[in-house]
Each structure stands twice: as structure tokens, then as C-alpha cells.
Amino acid sequence: MAGKHFKYVIVGGGVAAGYAAREFAKQGVKPGELAIISKEAVAPYERPALSKAYLFPEAPARLPGFHVCVGSGGERLLPEWYSEKGIELILGTEVVKADLASKTLTSAAGAAFNYDTLLIATGSSVIRLTDFGVQGADAKNIFYLRDIDDANKLVEAIKTKKDGKVVIVGGGYIGLELGAVMKINNLDVSMVYPEPWCMPRLFTAGIAAFYEGYYANKGIQIIKGTVAVGFESNAEGEVKAVKLKDGRVLDADIVVVGVGGRPLTTLFKGQVEEEKGGIKTDGFFRTSVPDVYALGDVATFPLKLFNEIRRVEHVDHARKSAEQAVKAIKASEEGKAIDEYDYLPYFYSRSFNLSWQFYGDNVGDTVLFGDNDPASPKPKFGTYWIKDGKVVGVFLEGGTPDENQAIAKVAKLQPSVENVDELSKEGLTFALKI
């Protein structure tokens, strides 16, 4: 069946799609050349808002306030922006089949879309407890947070279960951010996770001890080293309790699960080379199939700084990889060359009055510095990671913009360290003098 034809198609409508669209406009895309096909019903927006300001009880963030590209200080791309640029936004449309050989995408409704160049920006899907057959995990008021529909359901639940009990399952990004925002909504919060401390993929025991202490001081109950193995519900089918592996049972009016995500690569299985759970790309985000690029969460790419192949799930990389891919597409059309992607891994989070940033790699020995007392009125502390005598990663809580810039510079330049004890005493001063 003859479908609509576009020169460029972006499949997925998240952060990467929005930033790619902006870069296409900058590079001079002609009206009618570019389409974004998104399962969501709204134009691309800054996803991090969903676990923070969107759930605030006062002055909550709402669209159109956080459409891309406000998250990086850029112009806000309202739906009208796309039409002004001649970019077709095909919303509420799920692509169910991708045939890379014939350059055709097919939607759930049977519509066909043909392209010359495809940008895969499908992002991740959340891991659900129902995937593992956890007993009672399909009860009402068990929530996941991935898109604006999920966030709206959570907002409703917060309103209807005023002063109720919330159990957060998971101690990663989503768990910590939602734990904080639920407490701000005056709910009784418990957090449950199997690891010995929160954010184990990034935090050291020393860093985590601060956040766990801070959350405990806010009245959040933290239960470590166990998992949710089942849920009890009431006559209406709403969750009322969480059963833990260690035998404890927690009362719950709302449960929020944040146990990670999986890159959405199913559509392309067997058609494109994969590595480390993602679609393998080069430093220009080209895949093994000509005219097919992969961006953001789904891309496994060469991380030049550490000379290895990695997949990075973070909004900063979603933005930057999108821009790099579009520049690469336009450069190859014009017979020009651009530099390979040279990415400095960057993660950040904000909760309560806290705000941390991390740059680089969290491998090797660590040095903790500063005031990490959870009861401190203005805590400010950090950690250096040292490998082969060089600083390869830096974490800082409570940094100013200048200090955050300084730790980024250190992670990029990887200065040598003569004396680890000396570094511990110097603390942030070491970064500021590089």
C-alpha cells in the first residue's frame, strides 16, 4: 500500500525527537521533508519534569510550559513551531512494524510511512512487576512513571488519597525523586529496595548514607535489602498492602514502582546490529543499516573519553546525540566532515532542597570530601573517583554553577593525583584550581 513519503522520519516523540527537530530546522530542513511519529498525543517535552515539578502540590509544571527545548535553556518548541517549520507531527500514532529493507514503517491503524533516512528515537519502556508475575501487581493504584499520561494518573491519585500511605518500590533515580515529591505532597512515604544502599549504580556507600539520612530526617521510612513479592487489594481492586520478601507487610494507598527501563528496540530486532542491549552505532549515530540512525537511550555508541562502547540512559545524552546525528546527516549530504561524538557522561538530580551533579566515570578508588552531615543546614560535599592515578569522575552535592563547571572540567581533563590523603583535605579546592 502506498504510504506517505518523507525525506526524514523520526520514530519516537521524546526528548531526542524534539532536539533533533530543532537541529534539522537550524540546518535548513525544507517544509514537508521531516516527520515525527509519536505514540504520545503531545509534542515532545522535557521528560525529567514528570518526576519533579509536575507533581508539586503548589504551582505545578504543566504543558505547554516544559515542551523541548527549555530543559537546556533553549526556545520552547510549541506545537505551532513544528507547523511553522513545515515539520509534520504525527501524534497518537504507534508504529508496530518497521521494514528497514523497504524503508517503510507501519502504524497500528495500518498507515504506511516511507522515508529516505530514519532516526530511531524510541527511548525506553519501564520494567513492570507484572512482567515477572508478581502476585497482585495488576491492582489499581500501582503506578509507573514514563510519560505524561502516567504522571496525570499519579496526580489524580495524590488528590484522592490525601494524607495516605505511599510505598515506593526501587531506590534509583525515580524512587528518590518520587519519594521526595510524595513527601512534599504530605503523604506518608516508605521506600523499599533490595540493594545495600540507594542509587547503587552511581553512588558510593558514603554518598548514599547522606541521602538516606536526609530522607529519614524528612520522615521517609527506608527499607533496604528486601523486595516486594506481592500486593493485597481491597474489594474495589485497589492496592492496600505491599508484601515484602522479609515477611513484613506495609499498608499502601498508592504504590509507585521505579525499577528501571529497557531500551525499545523490538521493532528493529534482527534487522540491525545490537550491542549491550542497544542498537550499535558509530560516533555519528549511524547504525549497521545505511540511512538509519539511533539516538538517546537506544544507542550503544563509542564513548571516546573512555575508549569503550556504552549505552547511556540520560536526558543530557538524548539531547546531544540527537543534535550530533542530525549534524552528521546534513554533513554527509553536503560532502562535509564533522567530528565524532565526544561525550562527557553527565548525570544530575534534584529533590527537596538538594541538587547534585556527576561527571565522568564512577570507577576506581574514591575520596569523599566536604560536609555530608544529613542534618547540616547547608550540606555540601562530593567524591572523586581515581583510576590509574588520575581523577576520572566527580560528584558534587550543593554546587554553584561555577563549581559544577569546575568538576566537569576535571572529569574531562582527568588530572593526575599524587596524594589521595591530600586530595581529601583539599576537597573542592582541587577542582577549582584546575
Coordinates of C-alpha atoms in Angstrom, one line a residue:
M1 CA 0.0 0.0 0.0
A2 CA 1.4 3.4 -1.0
G3 CA 2.1 5.5 2.1
K4 CA 3.2 9.0 2.9
H5 CA 6.7 9.7 1.9
F6 CA 9.2 11.9 3.8
K7 CA 12.9 12.6 3.4
Y8 CA 13.5 12.2 7.1
V9 CA 11.4 10.3 9.7
I10 CA 12.0 10.3 13.4
V11 CA 10.2 7.4 15.1
G12 CA 9.6 8.3 18.8
G13 CA 8.4 11.6 20.2
G14 CA 10.5 12.1 23.3
V15 CA 13.4 14.5 24.2
A16 CA 15.7 13.2 21.4
A17 CA 13.0 13.8 18.8
G18 CA 12.4 17.4 19.9
Y19 CA 16.1 18.3 19.9
A20 CA 16.6 16.5 16.5
A21 CA 13.8 18.6 15.1
R22 CA 15.4 21.8 16.3
E23 CA 18.7 20.8 14.8
F24 CA 17.0 20.0 11.5
A25 CA 15.4 23.4 11.5
K26 CA 18.8 25.1 12.2
Q27 CA 20.4 23.1 9.4
G28 CA 17.6 24.3 7.0
V29 CA 15.1 21.5 6.6
K30 CA 12.5 22.2 3.8
P31 CA 8.8 22.1 4.5
G32 CA 7.4 18.6 4.2
E33 CA 10.8 16.9 4.4
L34 CA 10.6 15.9 8.1
A35 CA 8.0 13.9 10.1
I36 CA 8.0 12.9 13.8
I37 CA 5.8 9.8 14.5
S38 CA 5.0 9.6 18.2
K39 CA 2.7 7.2 20.2
E40 CA 2.1 10.1 22.6
A41 CA -0.6 12.6 22.0
V42 CA 1.5 15.7 22.7
A43 CA 4.5 17.4 21.1
P44 CA 8.0 16.5 22.5
Y45 CA 8.5 17.7 26.1
E46 CA 11.3 17.6 28.7
R47 CA 10.6 14.3 30.5
P48 CA 12.5 15.0 33.7
A49 CA 9.8 17.4 34.8
L50 CA 7.4 14.5 35.3
S51 CA 9.2 13.2 38.5
K52 CA 9.7 16.7 39.9
A53 CA 7.7 19.9 39.3
Y54 CA 4.8 18.2 37.5
L55 CA 3.8 16.5 40.8
F56 CA 4.3 19.6 43.1
P57 CA 1.2 20.5 45.2
E58 CA 1.8 24.2 44.5
A59 CA 2.5 25.8 41.2
P60 CA 3.0 22.5 39.4
A61 CA 4.6 22.4 35.9
R62 CA 2.1 21.9 33.1
L63 CA 2.3 21.8 29.3
P64 CA 3.0 23.9 27.3
G65 CA 5.5 25.1 30.0
F66 CA 8.0 22.3 29.5
H67 CA 8.0 21.4 25.9
V68 CA 11.5 21.0 24.5
C69 CA 14.0 22.7 24.4
V70 CA 13.5 24.6 27.7
G71 CA 15.5 22.0 29.6
S72 CA 18.7 23.2 28.2
G73 CA 17.8 26.9 28.2
G74 CA 16.6 26.9 24.6
E75 CA 13.5 28.2 22.8
R76 CA 10.3 26.3 23.8
L77 CA 9.0 24.4 20.8
L78 CA 5.2 24.6 20.9
P79 CA 3.1 22.5 18.5
E80 CA 2.8 25.7 16.3
W81 CA 6.6 25.8 15.9
Y82 CA 6.6 22.5 14.0
S83 CA 3.9 23.6 11.6
E84 CA 5.7 26.9 11.1
K85 CA 8.8 25.0 10.1
G86 CA 6.8 22.6 7.9
I87 CA 7.6 19.6 10.2
E88 CA 4.8 17.1 10.3
L89 CA 4.0 16.0 13.9
I90 CA 2.1 12.7 13.6
L91 CA 0.9 12.2 17.2
G92 CA -1.1 9.4 18.9
T93 CA 0.3 7.0 16.3
E94 CA 2.1 3.8 17.3
V95 CA 4.5 2.2 14.8
V96 CA 4.0 -1.5 15.0
K97 CA 6.2 -2.6 12.1
A98 CA 9.5 -1.4 10.7
D99 CA 10.9 -2.8 7.5
L100 CA 14.3 -1.3 7.1
A101 CA 14.9 -3.0 3.7
S102 CA 11.9 -1.3 2.1
K103 CA 12.3 1.8 4.2
T104 CA 8.7 1.5 5.4
L105 CA 7.0 2.0 8.8
T106 CA 3.5 0.7 9.5
S107 CA 1.2 2.1 12.2
A108 CA -1.2 0.2 14.4
A109 CA -4.0 1.7 12.2
G110 CA -2.4 0.2 9.1
A111 CA -1.0 3.5 7.7
A112 CA 2.4 3.2 5.9
F113 CA 5.2 5.8 6.1
N114 CA 8.2 5.7 3.7
Y115 CA 11.4 7.5 4.4
D116 CA 14.8 8.1 2.9
T117 CA 16.6 8.5 6.3
L118 CA 15.3 7.1 9.6
L119 CA 16.2 8.3 13.1
I120 CA 15.3 5.8 15.8
A121 CA 14.4 7.7 19.0
T122 CA 12.1 5.2 20.7
G123 CA 13.7 5.6 24.1
S124 CA 13.0 3.1 26.9
S125 CA 9.9 1.4 28.4
V126 CA 9.5 0.9 32.1
I127 CA 10.1 -2.6 33.6
R128 CA 6.8 -3.7 35.2
L129 CA 6.3 -6.0 38.1
T130 CA 3.6 -7.8 36.1
D131 CA 6.4 -8.8 33.7
F132 CA 7.7 -11.1 36.5
G133 CA 4.3 -12.3 37.5
V134 CA 4.5 -10.6 40.9
Q135 CA 1.3 -11.6 42.8
G136 CA -1.3 -8.8 42.8
A137 CA 0.9 -6.4 40.7
D138 CA -2.1 -5.6 38.5
A139 CA -4.0 -3.9 41.3
K140 CA -5.3 -0.4 40.9
N141 CA -3.2 2.5 42.2
I142 CA 0.1 0.8 41.3
F143 CA 1.9 3.3 39.2
Y144 CA 4.9 3.6 36.8
L145 CA 6.2 6.9 35.5
R146 CA 7.3 7.2 31.9
D147 CA 5.1 9.6 30.1
I148 CA 2.6 12.4 30.8
D149 CA -0.4 10.0 30.9
D150 CA 1.3 8.2 33.8
A151 CA 2.0 11.5 35.6
N152 CA -1.6 12.6 35.2
K153 CA -2.8 9.3 36.8
L154 CA -0.4 9.9 39.7
V155 CA -1.6 13.5 40.1
E156 CA -5.2 12.2 40.4
A157 CA -4.2 9.5 42.9
I158 CA -2.4 12.1 45.1
K159 CA -5.6 14.2 45.2
T160 CA -7.9 11.2 46.0
K161 CA -5.6 9.6 48.6
K162 CA -4.9 12.8 50.6
D163 CA -2.6 12.1 53.6
G164 CA -2.4 8.5 52.6
K165 CA 0.4 6.0 52.6
V166 CA 2.7 5.6 49.6
V167 CA 5.2 2.8 49.1
I168 CA 8.0 3.5 46.5
V169 CA 9.5 0.3 45.1
G170 CA 13.0 1.0 43.9
G171 CA 15.9 3.1 45.1
G172 CA 17.2 4.6 41.9
Y173 CA 16.5 8.0 40.2
I174 CA 12.7 7.6 40.0
G175 CA 12.5 6.2 43.5
L176 CA 14.4 9.1 45.1
E177 CA 12.8 11.8 43.2
L178 CA 9.3 10.5 43.7
G179 CA 9.9 9.7 47.4
A180 CA 10.7 13.4 47.8
V181 CA 7.8 14.7 45.8
M182 CA 5.3 12.4 47.6
K183 CA 6.6 13.7 50.9
I184 CA 6.1 17.3 49.7
N185 CA 2.5 16.3 49.0
N186 CA 2.2 15.4 52.7
L187 CA 1.9 11.7 52.1
D188 CA 3.4 9.0 54.4
V189 CA 6.3 7.6 52.4
S190 CA 8.2 4.3 52.6
M191 CA 10.9 3.3 50.2
V192 CA 11.8 -0.3 49.5
Y193 CA 14.9 -1.6 47.6
P194 CA 17.0 -4.7 47.5
E195 CA 20.4 -3.1 47.3
P196 CA 22.5 -2.2 50.4
W197 CA 22.1 1.5 49.5
C198 CA 20.2 3.8 47.2
M199 CA 21.4 4.6 43.6
P200 CA 23.9 1.8 43.7
R201 CA 24.9 2.1 40.1
L202 CA 26.3 5.6 40.8
F203 CA 26.5 6.3 44.5
T204 CA 29.2 5.0 46.9
A205 CA 28.1 3.9 50.3
G206 CA 29.4 7.3 51.6
I207 CA 27.3 9.3 49.2
A208 CA 24.2 7.2 49.7
A209 CA 24.4 7.5 53.5
F210 CA 23.9 11.2 53.3
Y211 CA 20.7 10.9 51.1
E212 CA 19.3 8.1 53.2
G213 CA 19.9 10.1 56.4
Y214 CA 18.4 13.2 54.8
Y215 CA 15.3 11.4 53.7
A216 CA 14.9 9.7 57.1
N217 CA 15.1 13.2 58.7
K218 CA 12.2 14.2 56.5
G219 CA 10.2 11.3 57.9
I220 CA 10.6 8.8 55.0
Q221 CA 11.0 5.2 56.0
I222 CA 13.7 3.4 54.2
I223 CA 13.7 -0.4 54.0
K224 CA 16.8 -1.9 52.3
G225 CA 17.8 -5.4 51.4
T226 CA 14.4 -6.7 50.5
V227 CA 11.9 -6.7 47.6
A228 CA 8.1 -6.5 47.1
V229 CA 6.9 -10.1 46.4
G230 CA 3.2 -9.4 46.3
F231 CA 0.3 -6.9 46.8
E232 CA -3.0 -7.1 48.5
S233 CA -6.0 -5.2 47.3
N234 CA -9.4 -4.2 48.7
A235 CA -12.9 -5.1 47.3
E236 CA -12.6 -2.3 44.7
G237 CA -9.4 -3.8 43.4
E238 CA -7.2 -1.0 44.8
V239 CA -3.9 -1.8 46.4
K240 CA -4.0 -1.8 50.2
A241 CA -0.7 -3.5 51.2
V242 CA 2.7 -4.5 49.9
K243 CA 4.2 -7.8 51.0
L244 CA 7.9 -7.9 51.3
K245 CA 10.3 -10.8 50.9
D246 CA 11.5 -10.4 54.5
G247 CA 7.9 -11.1 55.8
R248 CA 6.9 -7.5 56.5
V249 CA 3.7 -6.1 55.2
L250 CA 3.3 -2.4 54.5
D251 CA 0.0 -0.6 54.3
A252 CA -0.3 1.3 51.0
D253 CA -2.9 3.6 49.3
I254 CA -0.5 4.3 46.4
V255 CA 2.4 2.3 45.1
V256 CA 4.9 3.7 42.7
V257 CA 7.4 1.3 41.0
G258 CA 10.7 2.5 39.6
V259 CA 12.9 -0.5 39.0
G260 CA 14.4 0.6 35.7
G261 CA 13.7 0.6 32.0
R262 CA 14.5 -1.3 28.8
P263 CA 15.5 0.3 25.5
L264 CA 12.7 -0.1 23.0
T265 CA 14.4 -1.9 20.1
T266 CA 11.8 -4.6 19.4
L267 CA 10.7 -3.1 16.1
F268 CA 14.3 -3.4 14.7
K269 CA 15.3 -6.8 16.1
G270 CA 17.2 -8.9 13.6
Q271 CA 17.4 -6.1 11.1
V272 CA 20.2 -4.0 12.7
E273 CA 23.3 -4.8 14.7
E274 CA 22.9 -4.6 18.5
E275 CA 25.3 -4.4 21.4
K276 CA 25.0 -4.1 25.2
G277 CA 21.2 -4.1 25.0
G278 CA 21.0 -1.2 22.5
I279 CA 21.4 -0.5 18.7
K280 CA 25.1 -0.3 17.8
T281 CA 26.2 3.0 16.3
D282 CA 29.4 4.8 15.4
G283 CA 30.4 8.2 16.6
F284 CA 27.9 9.8 14.2
F285 CA 25.0 7.6 15.5
R286 CA 24.9 5.6 12.2
T287 CA 23.7 2.1 12.6
S288 CA 24.8 -1.0 10.7
V289 CA 22.0 -0.2 8.2
P290 CA 22.6 2.6 5.7
D291 CA 20.4 5.7 6.3
V292 CA 19.3 4.5 9.7
Y293 CA 20.5 6.4 12.8
A294 CA 19.8 5.6 16.5
L295 CA 19.7 8.3 19.3
G296 CA 19.4 8.6 23.0
D297 CA 18.6 5.6 25.2
V298 CA 18.5 3.1 22.4
A299 CA 22.0 3.8 21.0
T300 CA 25.2 1.9 22.1
F301 CA 28.0 4.2 20.9
P302 CA 31.8 4.6 21.2
L303 CA 32.5 6.7 24.3
K304 CA 35.7 8.4 23.1
L305 CA 36.8 9.6 26.6
F306 CA 37.0 6.1 28.0
N307 CA 37.7 4.3 24.7
E308 CA 34.8 1.9 25.1
I309 CA 31.3 1.2 23.7
R310 CA 28.5 2.3 26.1
R311 CA 24.8 2.9 26.3
V312 CA 23.7 5.9 28.3
E313 CA 20.2 6.5 29.6
H314 CA 20.0 10.2 30.4
V315 CA 18.3 13.3 29.1
D316 CA 21.6 15.1 28.5
H317 CA 22.8 12.4 26.1
A318 CA 19.4 12.2 24.5
R319 CA 19.7 15.9 23.6
K320 CA 23.3 15.8 22.5
S321 CA 23.1 12.6 20.5
A322 CA 20.1 13.9 18.6
E323 CA 22.0 17.1 17.6
Q324 CA 25.1 15.1 16.6
A325 CA 23.1 12.7 14.4
V326 CA 21.3 15.5 12.5
K327 CA 24.6 17.3 12.0
A328 CA 26.1 14.1 10.7
I329 CA 23.2 13.5 8.3
K330 CA 23.4 17.0 6.9
A331 CA 27.2 16.9 6.7
S332 CA 27.1 13.7 4.7
E333 CA 24.6 15.1 2.3
E334 CA 26.8 18.1 1.7
G335 CA 30.0 16.0 1.5
K336 CA 31.4 17.6 4.6
A337 CA 33.0 16.1 7.7
I338 CA 32.2 16.7 11.3
D339 CA 34.0 15.5 14.5
E340 CA 32.9 12.2 16.1
Y341 CA 30.8 12.4 19.2
D342 CA 32.9 13.3 22.2
Y343 CA 30.7 12.9 25.2
L344 CA 31.4 13.5 28.8
P345 CA 28.9 11.4 30.8
Y346 CA 26.7 13.7 33.0
F347 CA 24.0 12.9 35.5
Y348 CA 22.1 15.1 37.8
S349 CA 19.1 15.1 40.1
R350 CA 17.1 17.5 42.3
S351 CA 14.9 16.6 45.3
F352 CA 13.8 18.6 48.3
N353 CA 16.4 21.4 48.6
L354 CA 19.1 19.1 47.3
S355 CA 20.8 19.2 43.9
W356 CA 23.7 17.1 42.7
Q357 CA 25.7 16.7 39.6
F358 CA 28.1 14.0 38.4
Y359 CA 30.6 14.0 35.5
G360 CA 32.8 11.3 34.1
D361 CA 33.1 7.7 35.2
N362 CA 32.5 6.1 38.6
V363 CA 35.3 3.5 38.6
G364 CA 38.4 3.1 40.8
D365 CA 39.1 4.3 44.3
T366 CA 37.0 7.1 45.9
V367 CA 37.7 10.1 48.0
L368 CA 34.9 11.7 49.9
F369 CA 35.2 15.4 50.9
G370 CA 33.1 18.2 52.4
D371 CA 30.2 18.4 54.8
N372 CA 28.0 15.3 54.3
D373 CA 26.1 15.5 57.5
P374 CA 22.4 15.0 56.7
A375 CA 21.4 17.3 59.5
S376 CA 23.6 20.1 58.2
P377 CA 21.6 23.3 57.3
K378 CA 23.6 23.7 54.1
P379 CA 25.3 20.4 53.2
K380 CA 27.9 20.5 50.5
F381 CA 30.1 17.5 49.7
G382 CA 31.5 15.5 46.9
T383 CA 33.5 12.5 45.8
Y384 CA 36.4 12.0 43.4
W385 CA 36.9 8.7 41.6
I386 CA 40.6 7.8 40.9
K387 CA 41.8 5.2 38.4
D388 CA 45.4 4.7 37.4
G389 CA 46.4 7.8 39.3
K390 CA 44.0 10.1 37.5
V391 CA 40.7 11.6 38.5
V392 CA 38.1 10.1 36.2
G393 CA 34.8 11.1 37.8
V394 CA 33.5 13.8 40.2
F395 CA 30.2 14.0 42.2
L396 CA 29.1 17.2 43.9
E397 CA 26.1 18.0 46.1
G398 CA 25.1 21.6 46.6
G399 CA 27.5 23.1 44.0
T400 CA 27.2 26.6 42.5
P401 CA 27.1 26.8 38.6
D402 CA 30.9 27.7 38.7
E403 CA 31.7 24.8 40.9
N404 CA 29.7 22.4 38.7
Q405 CA 31.6 23.7 35.7
A406 CA 34.8 23.1 37.5
I407 CA 34.1 19.4 38.3
A408 CA 33.0 18.9 34.7
K409 CA 36.4 20.2 33.6
V410 CA 38.2 17.9 36.0
A411 CA 36.3 14.9 34.7
K412 CA 37.1 15.9 31.1
L413 CA 40.8 16.6 31.7
Q414 CA 41.5 13.7 34.1
P415 CA 44.3 15.4 36.1
S416 CA 46.8 13.2 38.0
V417 CA 46.7 12.8 41.7
E418 CA 49.9 12.5 43.7
N419 CA 48.5 12.0 47.2
V420 CA 45.0 10.7 48.0
D421 CA 45.0 12.0 51.6
E422 CA 46.0 15.4 50.3
L423 CA 43.1 15.3 47.8
S424 CA 40.7 14.5 50.6
K425 CA 41.8 17.6 52.6
E426 CA 41.8 19.8 49.5
G427 CA 38.3 18.8 48.5
L428 CA 36.6 21.1 46.1
T429 CA 39.7 23.4 46.0
F430 CA 41.4 20.8 43.9
A431 CA 38.8 21.1 41.2
L432 CA 38.6 24.9 41.3
K433 CA 42.3 25.3 40.6
I434 CA 42.4 23.0 37.5

